[in-house]
XYZ file of C-alpha atoms in Angstrom:
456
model
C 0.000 0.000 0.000
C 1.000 3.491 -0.844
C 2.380 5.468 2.406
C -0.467 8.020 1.753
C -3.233 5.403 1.560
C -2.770 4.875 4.973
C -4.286 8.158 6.275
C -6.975 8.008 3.403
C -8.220 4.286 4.859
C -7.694 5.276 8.812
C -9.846 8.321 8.320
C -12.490 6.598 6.590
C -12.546 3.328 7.892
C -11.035 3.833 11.609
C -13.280 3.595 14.804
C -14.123 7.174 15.631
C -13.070 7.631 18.758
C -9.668 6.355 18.203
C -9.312 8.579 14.852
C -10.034 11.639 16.888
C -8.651 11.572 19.252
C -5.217 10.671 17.388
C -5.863 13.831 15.226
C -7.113 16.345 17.732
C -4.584 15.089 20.655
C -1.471 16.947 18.616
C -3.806 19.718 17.277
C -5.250 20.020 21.244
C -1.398 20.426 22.414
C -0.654 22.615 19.169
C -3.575 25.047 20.129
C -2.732 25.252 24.176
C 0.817 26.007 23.728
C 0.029 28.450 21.645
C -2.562 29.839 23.952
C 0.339 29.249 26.476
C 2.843 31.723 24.833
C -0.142 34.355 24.686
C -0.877 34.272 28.168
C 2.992 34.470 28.993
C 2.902 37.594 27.284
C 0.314 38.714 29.075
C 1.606 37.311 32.788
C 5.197 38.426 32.022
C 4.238 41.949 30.524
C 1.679 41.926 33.816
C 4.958 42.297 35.890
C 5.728 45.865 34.151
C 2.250 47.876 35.143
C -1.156 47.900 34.299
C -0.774 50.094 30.735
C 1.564 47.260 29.344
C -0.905 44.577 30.151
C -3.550 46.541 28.254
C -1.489 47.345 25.318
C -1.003 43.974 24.660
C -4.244 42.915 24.916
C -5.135 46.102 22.673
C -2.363 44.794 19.986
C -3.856 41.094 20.101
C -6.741 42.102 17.751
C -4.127 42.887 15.214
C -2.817 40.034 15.746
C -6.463 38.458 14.996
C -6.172 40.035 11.771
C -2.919 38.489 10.828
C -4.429 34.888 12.220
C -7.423 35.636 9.936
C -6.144 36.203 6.692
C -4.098 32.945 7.612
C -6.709 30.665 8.871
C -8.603 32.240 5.139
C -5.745 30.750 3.083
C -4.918 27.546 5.226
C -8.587 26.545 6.224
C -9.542 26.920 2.200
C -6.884 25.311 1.308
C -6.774 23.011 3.670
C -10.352 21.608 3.501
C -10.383 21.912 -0.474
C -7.022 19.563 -0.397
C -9.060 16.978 2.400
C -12.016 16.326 0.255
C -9.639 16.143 -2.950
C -7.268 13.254 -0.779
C -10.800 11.722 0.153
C -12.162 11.436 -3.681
C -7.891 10.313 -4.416
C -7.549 13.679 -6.928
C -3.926 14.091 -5.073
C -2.582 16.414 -8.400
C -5.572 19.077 -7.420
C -4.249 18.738 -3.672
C -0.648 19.569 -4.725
C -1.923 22.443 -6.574
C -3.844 24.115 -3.870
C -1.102 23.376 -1.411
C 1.161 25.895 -3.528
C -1.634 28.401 -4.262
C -2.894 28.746 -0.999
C 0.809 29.273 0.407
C 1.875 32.170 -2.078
C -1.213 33.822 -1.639
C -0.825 33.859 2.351
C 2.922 35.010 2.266
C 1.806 37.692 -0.531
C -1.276 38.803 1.906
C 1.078 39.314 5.132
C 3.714 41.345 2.881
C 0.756 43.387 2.539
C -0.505 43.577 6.404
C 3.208 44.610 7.019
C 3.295 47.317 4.859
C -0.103 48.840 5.282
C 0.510 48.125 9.412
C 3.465 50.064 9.814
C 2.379 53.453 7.326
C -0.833 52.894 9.579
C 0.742 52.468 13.155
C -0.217 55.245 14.968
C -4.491 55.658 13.793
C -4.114 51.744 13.750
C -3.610 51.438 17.527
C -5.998 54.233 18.170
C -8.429 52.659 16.443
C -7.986 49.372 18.084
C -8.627 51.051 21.438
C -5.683 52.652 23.014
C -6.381 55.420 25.130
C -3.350 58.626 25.488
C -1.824 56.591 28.205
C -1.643 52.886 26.357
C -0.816 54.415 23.166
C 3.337 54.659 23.263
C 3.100 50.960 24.482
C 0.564 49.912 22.006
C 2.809 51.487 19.152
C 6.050 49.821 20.535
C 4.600 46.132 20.765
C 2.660 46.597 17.501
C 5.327 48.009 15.320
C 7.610 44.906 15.874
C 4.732 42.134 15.715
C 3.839 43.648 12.248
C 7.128 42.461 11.214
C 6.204 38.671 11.793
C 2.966 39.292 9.754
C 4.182 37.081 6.614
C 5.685 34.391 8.668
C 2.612 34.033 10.800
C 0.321 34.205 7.931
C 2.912 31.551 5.903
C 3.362 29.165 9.035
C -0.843 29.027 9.391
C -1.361 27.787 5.994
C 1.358 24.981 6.210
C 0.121 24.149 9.727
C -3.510 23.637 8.463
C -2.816 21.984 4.956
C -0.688 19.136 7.254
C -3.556 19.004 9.768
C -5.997 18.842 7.012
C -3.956 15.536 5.100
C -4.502 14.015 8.296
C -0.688 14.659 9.416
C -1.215 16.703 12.967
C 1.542 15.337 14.771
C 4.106 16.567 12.312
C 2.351 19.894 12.100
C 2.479 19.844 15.936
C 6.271 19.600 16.658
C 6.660 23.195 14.006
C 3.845 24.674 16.336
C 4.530 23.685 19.919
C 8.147 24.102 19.508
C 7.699 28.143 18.007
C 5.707 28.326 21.314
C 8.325 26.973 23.667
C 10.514 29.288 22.598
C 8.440 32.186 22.303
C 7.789 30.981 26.737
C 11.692 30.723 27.042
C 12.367 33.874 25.422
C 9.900 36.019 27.316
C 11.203 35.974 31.113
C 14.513 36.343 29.169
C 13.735 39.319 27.353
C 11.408 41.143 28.861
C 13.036 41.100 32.589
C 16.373 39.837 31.739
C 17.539 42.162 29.517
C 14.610 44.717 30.661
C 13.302 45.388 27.032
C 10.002 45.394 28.897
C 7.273 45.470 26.313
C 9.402 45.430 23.338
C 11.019 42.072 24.536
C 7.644 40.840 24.683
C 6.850 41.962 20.950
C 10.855 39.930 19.746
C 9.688 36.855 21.233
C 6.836 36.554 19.316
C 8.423 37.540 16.078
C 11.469 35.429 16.881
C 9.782 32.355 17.702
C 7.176 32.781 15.365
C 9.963 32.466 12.836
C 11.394 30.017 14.007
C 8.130 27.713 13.688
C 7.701 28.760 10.056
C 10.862 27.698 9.053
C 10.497 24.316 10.995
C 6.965 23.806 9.244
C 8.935 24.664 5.867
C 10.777 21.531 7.020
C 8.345 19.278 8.622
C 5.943 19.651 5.742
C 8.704 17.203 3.333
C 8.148 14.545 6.155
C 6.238 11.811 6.627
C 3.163 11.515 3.843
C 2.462 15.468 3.574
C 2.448 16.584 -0.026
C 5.515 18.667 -0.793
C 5.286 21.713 -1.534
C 6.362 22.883 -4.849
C 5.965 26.276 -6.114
C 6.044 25.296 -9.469
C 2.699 23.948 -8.697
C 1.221 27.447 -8.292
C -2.273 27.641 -9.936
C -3.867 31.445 -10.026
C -6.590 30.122 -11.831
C -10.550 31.430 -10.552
C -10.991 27.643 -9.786
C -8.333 27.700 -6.780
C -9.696 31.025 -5.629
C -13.235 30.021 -5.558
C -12.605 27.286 -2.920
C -10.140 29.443 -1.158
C -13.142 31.363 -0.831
C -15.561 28.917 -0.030
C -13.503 26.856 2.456
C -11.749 29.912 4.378
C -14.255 32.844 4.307
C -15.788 31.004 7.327
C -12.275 31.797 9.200
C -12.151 34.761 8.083
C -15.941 35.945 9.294
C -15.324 34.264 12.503
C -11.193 35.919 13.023
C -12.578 39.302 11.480
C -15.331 39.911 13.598
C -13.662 38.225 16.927
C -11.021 41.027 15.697
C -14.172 44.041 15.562
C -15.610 42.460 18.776
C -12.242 43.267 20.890
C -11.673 46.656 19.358
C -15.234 47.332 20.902
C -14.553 46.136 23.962
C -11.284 47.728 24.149
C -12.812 51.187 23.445
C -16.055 50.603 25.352
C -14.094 49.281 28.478
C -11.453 52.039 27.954
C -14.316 54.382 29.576
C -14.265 53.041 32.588
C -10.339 53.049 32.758
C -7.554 51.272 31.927
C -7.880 48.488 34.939
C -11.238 47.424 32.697
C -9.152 47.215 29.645
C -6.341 44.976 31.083
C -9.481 42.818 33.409
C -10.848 42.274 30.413
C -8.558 41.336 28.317
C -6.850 38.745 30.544
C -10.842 37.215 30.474
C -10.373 36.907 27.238
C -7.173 35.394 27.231
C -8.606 33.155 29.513
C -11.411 31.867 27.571
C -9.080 31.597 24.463
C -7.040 29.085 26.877
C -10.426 26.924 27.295
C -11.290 26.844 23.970
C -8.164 26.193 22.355
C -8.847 22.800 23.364
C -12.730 22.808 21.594
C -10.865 23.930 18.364
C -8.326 21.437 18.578
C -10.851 19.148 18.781
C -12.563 20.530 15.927
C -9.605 20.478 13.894
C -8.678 16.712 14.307
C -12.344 16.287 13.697
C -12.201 18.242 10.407
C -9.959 15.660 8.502
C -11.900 12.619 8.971
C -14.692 14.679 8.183
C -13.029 16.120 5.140
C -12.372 12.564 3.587
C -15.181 11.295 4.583
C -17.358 13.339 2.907
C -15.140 13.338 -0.318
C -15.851 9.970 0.130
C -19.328 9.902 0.317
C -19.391 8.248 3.950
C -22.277 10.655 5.314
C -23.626 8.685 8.145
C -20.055 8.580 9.470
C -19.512 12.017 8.984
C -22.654 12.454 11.335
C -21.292 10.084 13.923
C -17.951 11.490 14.497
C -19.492 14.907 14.535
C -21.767 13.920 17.452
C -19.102 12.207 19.099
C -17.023 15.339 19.210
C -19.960 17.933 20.727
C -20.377 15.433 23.538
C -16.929 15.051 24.546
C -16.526 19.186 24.372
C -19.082 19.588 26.241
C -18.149 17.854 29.091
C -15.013 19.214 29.143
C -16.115 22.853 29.139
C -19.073 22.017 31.518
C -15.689 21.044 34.029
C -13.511 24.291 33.156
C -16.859 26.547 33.925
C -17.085 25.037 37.630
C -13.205 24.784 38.316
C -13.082 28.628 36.931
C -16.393 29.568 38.569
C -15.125 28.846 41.916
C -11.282 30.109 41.761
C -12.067 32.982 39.506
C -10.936 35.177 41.805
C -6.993 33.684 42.495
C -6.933 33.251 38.582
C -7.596 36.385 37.743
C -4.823 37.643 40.146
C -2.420 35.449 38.921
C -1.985 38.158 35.900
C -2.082 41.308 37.580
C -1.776 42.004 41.114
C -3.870 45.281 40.786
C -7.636 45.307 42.831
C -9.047 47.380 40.261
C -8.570 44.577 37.326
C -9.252 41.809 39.712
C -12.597 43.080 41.207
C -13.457 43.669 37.258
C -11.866 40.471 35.962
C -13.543 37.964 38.104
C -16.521 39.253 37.797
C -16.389 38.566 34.302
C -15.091 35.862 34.012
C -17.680 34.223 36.717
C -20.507 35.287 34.576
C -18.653 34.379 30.970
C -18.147 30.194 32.230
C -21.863 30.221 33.272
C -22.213 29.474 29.094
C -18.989 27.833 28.383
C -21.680 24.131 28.029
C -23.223 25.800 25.464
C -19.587 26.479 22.952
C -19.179 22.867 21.776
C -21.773 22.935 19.583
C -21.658 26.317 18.710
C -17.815 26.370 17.551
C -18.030 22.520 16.044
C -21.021 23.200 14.320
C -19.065 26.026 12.375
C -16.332 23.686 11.659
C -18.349 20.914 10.188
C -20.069 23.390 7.997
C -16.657 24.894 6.799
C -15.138 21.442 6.046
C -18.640 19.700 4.210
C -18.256 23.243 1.769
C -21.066 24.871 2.923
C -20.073 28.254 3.608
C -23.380 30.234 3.821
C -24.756 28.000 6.561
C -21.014 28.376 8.061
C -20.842 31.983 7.538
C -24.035 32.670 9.570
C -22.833 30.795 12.596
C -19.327 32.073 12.075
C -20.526 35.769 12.516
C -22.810 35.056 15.186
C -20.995 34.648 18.413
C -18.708 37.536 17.778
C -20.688 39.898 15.305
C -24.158 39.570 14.828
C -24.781 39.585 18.576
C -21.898 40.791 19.943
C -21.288 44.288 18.012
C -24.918 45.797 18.576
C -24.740 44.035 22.449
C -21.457 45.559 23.173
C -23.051 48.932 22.006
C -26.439 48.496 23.828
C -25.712 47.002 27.041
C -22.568 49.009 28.643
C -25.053 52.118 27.700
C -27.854 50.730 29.789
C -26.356 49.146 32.543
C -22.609 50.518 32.558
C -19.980 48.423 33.728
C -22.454 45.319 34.147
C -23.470 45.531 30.879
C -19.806 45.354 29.748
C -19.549 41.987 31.900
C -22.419 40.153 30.677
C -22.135 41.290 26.769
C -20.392 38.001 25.873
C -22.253 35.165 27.912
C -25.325 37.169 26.810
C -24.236 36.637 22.789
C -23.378 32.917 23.576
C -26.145 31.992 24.639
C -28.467 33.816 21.535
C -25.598 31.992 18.961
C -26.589 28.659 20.541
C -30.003 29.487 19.930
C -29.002 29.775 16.493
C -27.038 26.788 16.058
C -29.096 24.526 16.820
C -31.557 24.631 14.298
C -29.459 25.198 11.271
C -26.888 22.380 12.338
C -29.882 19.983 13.101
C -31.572 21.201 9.435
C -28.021 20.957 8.058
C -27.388 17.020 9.474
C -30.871 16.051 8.023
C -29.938 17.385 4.484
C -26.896 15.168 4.036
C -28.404 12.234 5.681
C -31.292 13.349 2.568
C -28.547 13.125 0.070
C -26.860 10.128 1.453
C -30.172 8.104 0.896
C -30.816 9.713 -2.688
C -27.441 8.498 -3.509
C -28.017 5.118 -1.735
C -31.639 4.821 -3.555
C -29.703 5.842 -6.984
C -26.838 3.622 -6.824
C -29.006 0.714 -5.930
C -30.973 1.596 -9.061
C-alpha cells in the first residue's frame, strides 16, 4: 500500500473515537501552547504595570487580523485539499497546497506594509487610550514584522492538519511556542526590554516555527510543496473562498468584537481594559482545546465526505460535541469557583481583579453551550457549505456581539460590559441549533438519494 493510503483508509474506515482523538490530541497540544505563549505575554508583561498589560491585549486584535487572513488561506486550502485526498484527486491537492501558500505570504507582505504606514491611527483605532498608546505602538510596530511568517506558518500548519498529518504539524507549532515561553522571562526582565522584549519573542519564535513547518511539511506523507505547482486560476480562488471565508468571518469579527470592547471598556479606565482582556485570554485558553478538537475532527470529516461516507460524517461529529461539552461544563465550575486567584495570577492590581472575576464568573456560566456552537461552524466549513457556516461564524462575535457591546454598557454601565459576551453565547446557541440539526438532516437526505440511486 502506498504510504499516503494509509491516512486516506484510517480516516475513513477507523473507529471514531480512536481517529479523533489521534488527530485532535497533537492539534489540542498545538492550540494550548500556543494559547500558552499568549498568556505568557500577558503574565510576564503583567509584571511591568497595568498600561503594558492593556497594550497587549489592545495589539492582540491585530494580531487576529494576521491569524485571519491565515486561517482564510490555510482553512480553504486546507479543507479543499481533504475532500480532494478523500475522492484520491492528489494532483488538485498539490496544486492548492502551492496556491494557498503564495497567496498567504503575498497577503502578510501586505498587512506589514499597510501596518506600519498605519501604526499610529491603527492602535488608536484598536482602542488605546493617550496613556496605552506609546506601548501599544512599541509592541505593535515589531509584531507587524512577523505578519508574513505568521500568515505563511498558518497555511502549512492547516494543509498538514488537514492531510490528516497533525503530529508533524504539531512539533513546528509547539516548539515556536516553547521558545516564544523561554524567550519572554529572558527578554522582557532579563535584559529589561520590557514590552518590546515581549513583541521579539513573538516575532522570533514565530519564525522560528515557520521555518520548521517549511521543514516538517517534506516529512512523513504530507504533499511537498512545490511552487512550481502554483495555480492562479478562478478555480483555486473560488474554494479558497468557499472553504476559508468562514475563518475569516469568525477571526474578522472576533477582531471588531475586541476593538469594541477595548474602546467601550477604555471608559471606565484602563484596569477594565487589562481585566478584560486577561478574560479573554482566559477563555481563548479553554477553547483552544474545543478547536483542537474541531480540527482533528475536520480531517476525517473532510475525507469522509469526499468519500461519500455521510452517516459517518454524522457520527464522528456527534461524538465530538459530547466530549466538548463535558469538558467545558468542568472548566466553567473549576473557573467559577477560583475565579478570583486566577484572575490575580496576571495582575496584582484590585481594580482589574474586582473587574476580571466578575467577568469571568458570569462568561463560564455558558462555556456548556460552545461545543456545539464552535463545532457546528467547523463541520459546515469542512462539508463546503459556507453560507450555513458563515451565519454561525458571525454570530458569536458579530451579529450579537457588536450591537450588544453597544447596547448594554449604555444601559447598565460596567455590568453591561460583563455580561455582553455570555449574553451573545447563549443567543448563537439558539441559532445553532436549528441550522446544524436542518443541516445534518440534508446530508443524511442526500446520502439516501445516492443510496436509492446507486441501488438503481
Amino acid at each position: 500500500m502506498h504510504p499516503h493510503q494509509d491516512n486516506y483508509t484510517q480516516l475513513t474506515t477507523g473507529a471514531i473515537p480512536s481517529v479523533i482523538t489521534r488527530m485532535a490530541v497533537p492539534t489540542i497540544i498545538s492550540m494550548l501552547v500556543t494559547s500558552l505563549y499568549n498568556i505568557a505575554d500577558t503574565f510576564f508583561v503583567g509584571q511591568i504595570d497595568t498600561q503594558s498589560t492593556a497594550a497587549v491585549g489592545v495589539v492582540f486584535s491585530a494580531m487576529s487580523i494576521i491569524h485571519a487572513v491565515g486561517f482564510f488561506f490555510g482553512h480553504g486550502s486546507g479543507n479543499f485539499i481533504s475532500r480532494t485526498l478523500g475522492a484520491k484527486d492528489r494532483e488538485s491537492a498539490a496544486r492548492m497546497s502551492a496556491t494557498g501558500f503564495v497567496y498567504a505570504i503575498a497577503a502578510g507582505l501586505i498587512i506589514t506594509i499597510v501596518g506600519e504606514w498605519l501604526l499610529t491611527p491603527l492602535a488608536v483605532g484598536l482602542g488605546s487610550t493617550p496613556t496605552i498608546l506609546p506601548y501599544a505602538e512599541q509592541y505593535m510596530a515589531i509584531i507587524l514584522l512577523g505578519a508574513p511568517v505568521m500568515t505563511g506558518g498558518l497555511v502549512l500548519n492547516n494543509q498538514m492538519r488537514f492531510q490528516g498529518n497533525a503530529s508533524l504539524a504539531m512539533v513546528g507549532i509547539v516548539s515556536g511556542a516553547v521558545l516564544n515561553v523561554a524567550l519572554d522571562p529572558l527578554l522582557i526582565l532579563g535584559f529589561g526590554w520590557g514590552i518590546v522584549g515581549a513583541a521579539w519573542a513573538t516575532v522570533i519564535s514565530q519564525t522560528f516555527s515557520f521555518l520548521l513547518l517549511l521543514y516538517m511539511q517534506r516529512r512523513g506523507d504530507n504533499i511537498r510543496l512545490d511552487l512550481r505547482r502554483f495555480t492562479p486560476s478562478i478555480k483555486y480562488v473560488r474554494e479558497i473562498v468557499a472553504g476559508g471565508t468562514p475563518s475569516l468571518t469568525r477571526q474578522s469579527l472576533g477582531c471588531v468584537a475586541t476593538i469594541l470592547l477595548n474602546v467601550v471598556a477604555g471608559v471606565y479606565g484602563d484596569a477594565a481594559i487589562a481585566a478584560m482582556s486577561i478574560v479573554s485570554r482566559i477563555t481563548f485558553v479553554i477553547f483552544s482545546v474545543i478547536i483542537g478538537l474541531g480540527q482533528g475532527f475536520q480531517p476525517l470529516c473532510g475525507f469522509s465526505f469526499g468519500a461519500g461516507l455521510y452517516e459517518r460524517v454524522r457520527r464522528a461529529f456527534w461524538f465530538c460535541v459530547r466530549v466538548g461539552t463535558i469538558f467545558l461544563t468542568l472548566c466553567a465550575i473549576f473557573l467559577f469557583v477560583f475565579s478570583t486567584p486566577v484572575i490575580a495570577i496576571f495582575r496584582d492590581d484590585p481594580d482589574v481583579i474586582r473587574i476580571g472575576s466578575e467577568a469571568l464568573r458570569y462568561q463560564v456560566l455558558v462555556y456548556p453551550l460552545g461545543a456545539l456552537t464552535m463545532l457546528s461552524n467547523m463541520f459546515l466549513q469542512t462539508v463546503r457549505m459556507p453560507w450555513r457556516a458563515n451565519i454561525l461564524a458571525a454570530a458569536r462575535r458579530g451579529l450579537f456581539f457588536i450591537p450588544m457591546i453597544l447596547i448594554l454598557p449604555s444601559c447598565l454601565a460596567l455590568y453591561g460590559l460583563v455580561i455582553c459576551q455570555p449574553v451573545c453565547d447563549t443567543l448563537a446557541f439558539i441559532v445553532t441549533l436549528p441550522v446544524i440539526l436542518y443541516s445534518l438532516r440534508t446530508m443524511e437526505q442526500h446520502a439516501k438519494r445516492k443510496a436509492a440511486n446507486s441501488d438503481s
